[in-house]
Amino acid sequence: MRILSGIKPTGELTLGNYLGALKNFKAFEKQGECFIFIADLHALTLPIEPKVLKENSKSLAAFYLASGLDPKKTTLFLQSDVSAHSELNAILQNYLYMGELSRMTQFKDKAKSMKDSAIGLGLFAYPVLMSADILLYDADVVPVGEDQVQHIELTRDLVNRFNKRYGKVLVMPKANINKVSKRIMSLSDPTKKMSKSDPKGDIYLKDNPDVIRKKIMSAVTDSGNEIKYDEVNKPGISNLLVIYAAIKGIDIPASEKHFQGYRYGDFKKEIADTVINELKPFMERYQEIMKSDLVNQVLLDGAKRANKIANITLKRVKRAVGLFDEK
Ligand code: ATP
Ligand code: LTN
């Protein structure tokens, strides 16, 4: 089995990225061949300073390593180090259509506050490049948070469309979503996703313990006093129950049961302790890795391995569509 996932180096990673994506990757190492990458080309779809992009990319690689991924087993690489992503993107863009791309929720969210004249083609075509990322590695499974499922569904439509026309060329991928941590919400507005590009209500992995505690203690809840999972009427409490369950590796009813009879204040205090204790060793490993030369070595080696596999698929696709390739 092949497993592939990526994160954009667009900003400081949040607890949402950690619980919804990063923390889940390690478990896949035992199940198959993993490819985990830094989606730096995708980070260019919205304005970003060159220096910031570069720093974020290194930092994200260190986060991957700190999460326990073994670079001997998992291929860790930078998307821009493998030119086949851009080449396959150029081919696949002919098989996805304006109508379906304009229906993507992520695109609509990101573009809603922008003038048409400022929306880059890359932002609109984001799912094409994402399809290329997935299909180049013949990925069977793509672990992501819930917000990415629509993009993977679109990739599946593309595979059907492409294979119907050219034969069995592309492998059909499937999203894998962690049932508990699929959508961590903002602490200040628990009806919105916690997102690294929206600093309100986020816990950043780099926040120090005092800041994390303050943010959790002031998380928006309701005026009631019952600790109960109810996404509609108690989104704030529900989100904190989810965070606890995701960290402890338990389901939501077990999380609810654990806090039965707690007062909101004590409940929040224990959530804060849990988050702080989870992130402390993780961040210590991260700091160590950032001081070493490990990231550079791992990305160099990862790029070599990724290029080898990606180029095989690219060749197969080029031949299928009739691009002259006799080498
Ligand atoms: P941006 O704000 O820049 O759009 P983001 O914080 O949404 O970014 P991505 O780089 O798009 O993060 O996502 C990386 C991974 O983290 C994806 O698999 C995504 O589904 C997951 N993820 C992001 N935010 C959350 C969240 N709040 N809850 C669960 N998973 C999340
Ligand atoms: N779109 C994803 C990042 C991403 C990705 C991928 C995830 C780019 N290419 C391929 C899984 C597979 C995001 O915004 N989180």
PDB file of C-alpha atoms and ligand atoms in Angstrom, residues 4-10 17 21 25 35 37-40 42 64 79 85 106 110 126-127 129-135 139 141-145 147-148 151-152 155 193 196, ligand 2:
ATOM      1  CA  LEU A   4       0.807  10.063   0.663  1.00  0.00           C
ATOM      2  CA  SER A   5       0.088  13.375   2.337  1.00  0.00           C
ATOM      3  CA  GLY A   6       1.329  16.945   2.462  1.00  0.00           C
ATOM      4  CA  ILE A   7       0.977  20.208   4.352  1.00  0.00           C
ATOM      5  CA  LYS A   8       1.442  23.715   2.944  1.00  0.00           C
ATOM      6  CA  PRO A   9       4.232  25.750   4.543  1.00  0.00           C
ATOM      7  CA  THR A  10       1.976  28.805   4.703  1.00  0.00           C
ATOM      8  CA  ASN A  17      -2.741  20.616  11.727  1.00  0.00           C
ATOM      9  CA  ALA A  21      -2.812  15.512  10.047  1.00  0.00           C
ATOM     10  CA  PHE A  25       1.064   9.981   9.798  1.00  0.00           C
ATOM     11  CA  PHE A  35       5.436   9.696   1.082  1.00  0.00           C
ATOM     12  CA  PHE A  37       5.911  16.170   1.565  1.00  0.00           C
ATOM     13  CA  ILE A  38       6.038  19.920   2.003  1.00  0.00           C
ATOM     14  CA  ALA A  39       3.546  21.480  -0.418  1.00  0.00           C
ATOM     15  CA  ASP A  40       5.678  24.557  -1.111  1.00  0.00           C
ATOM     16  CA  HIS A  42       0.849  25.224  -3.113  1.00  0.00           C
ATOM     17  CA  TYR A  64       7.501  15.929  10.356  1.00  0.00           C
ATOM     18  CA  GLN A  79       7.239  19.280  -3.664  1.00  0.00           C
ATOM     19  CA  HIS A  85       4.678  17.488  -9.980  1.00  0.00           C
ATOM     20  CA  GLN A 106     -11.510  25.936  -0.183  1.00  0.00           C
ATOM     21  CA  LYS A 110     -10.036  31.870   0.093  1.00  0.00           C
ATOM     22  CA  TYR A 126      -5.025  24.293  -6.708  1.00  0.00           C
ATOM     23  CA  PRO A 127      -6.766  20.881  -6.910  1.00  0.00           C
ATOM     24  CA  LEU A 129      -1.623  20.254  -8.641  1.00  0.00           C
ATOM     25  CA  MET A 130      -2.944  18.370  -5.639  1.00  0.00           C
ATOM     26  CA  SER A 131      -4.162  15.595  -7.947  1.00  0.00           C
ATOM     27  CA  ALA A 132      -0.721  15.470  -9.528  1.00  0.00           C
ATOM     28  CA  ASP A 133       0.851  15.170  -6.042  1.00  0.00           C
ATOM     29  CA  ILE A 134      -1.317  12.183  -5.225  1.00  0.00           C
ATOM     30  CA  LEU A 135      -1.309  10.386  -8.567  1.00  0.00           C
ATOM     31  CA  ALA A 139      -1.122   6.585  -3.669  1.00  0.00           C
ATOM     32  CA  VAL A 141      -4.490   6.247   0.839  1.00  0.00           C
ATOM     33  CA  VAL A 142      -4.333   9.983   1.545  1.00  0.00           C
ATOM     34  CA  PRO A 143      -4.595  10.889   5.251  1.00  0.00           C
ATOM     35  CA  VAL A 144      -6.021  14.408   5.619  1.00  0.00           C
ATOM     36  CA  GLY A 145      -8.407  16.535   7.648  1.00  0.00           C
ATOM     37  CA  ASP A 147     -11.503  20.074   4.658  1.00  0.00           C
ATOM     38  CA  GLN A 148      -9.433  18.238   2.038  1.00  0.00           C
ATOM     39  CA  HIS A 151     -10.193  17.781  -3.306  1.00  0.00           C
ATOM     40  CA  ILE A 152      -9.607  14.064  -3.060  1.00  0.00           C
ATOM     41  CA  THR A 155      -8.995  13.572  -7.856  1.00  0.00           C
ATOM     42  CA  LYS A 193     -12.125  25.617  11.438  1.00  0.00           C
ATOM     43  CA  LYS A 196      -3.047  28.624  10.310  1.00  0.00           C
TER      44      LYS A 196
HETATM   45  N1  LTN B   2      -4.188  20.777   0.005  1.00  0.00           N
HETATM   46  C1  LTN B   2      -3.592  20.282   1.186  1.00  0.00           C
HETATM   47  C2  LTN B   2      -2.104  20.140   1.114  1.00  0.00           C
HETATM   48  C3  LTN B   2      -1.782  19.191   0.028  1.00  0.00           C
HETATM   49  C4  LTN B   2      -2.030  17.788   0.033  1.00  0.00           C
HETATM   50  C5  LTN B   2      -1.581  17.315  -1.219  1.00  0.00           C
HETATM   51  C6  LTN B   2      -2.574  16.915   0.979  1.00  0.00           C
HETATM   52  C7  LTN B   2      -1.236  19.503  -1.174  1.00  0.00           C
HETATM   53  N2  LTN B   2      -1.107  18.369  -1.932  1.00  0.00           N
HETATM   54  C8  LTN B   2      -1.688  15.960  -1.570  1.00  0.00           C
HETATM   55  C9  LTN B   2      -2.673  15.564   0.618  1.00  0.00           C
HETATM   56  C10 LTN B   2      -2.240  15.112  -0.638  1.00  0.00           C
HETATM   57  C11 LTN B   2      -3.975  21.226   2.277  1.00  0.00           C
HETATM   58  O1  LTN B   2      -4.287  22.322   2.049  1.00  0.00           O
HETATM   59  N3  LTN B   2      -3.936  20.749   3.414  1.00  0.00           N
END
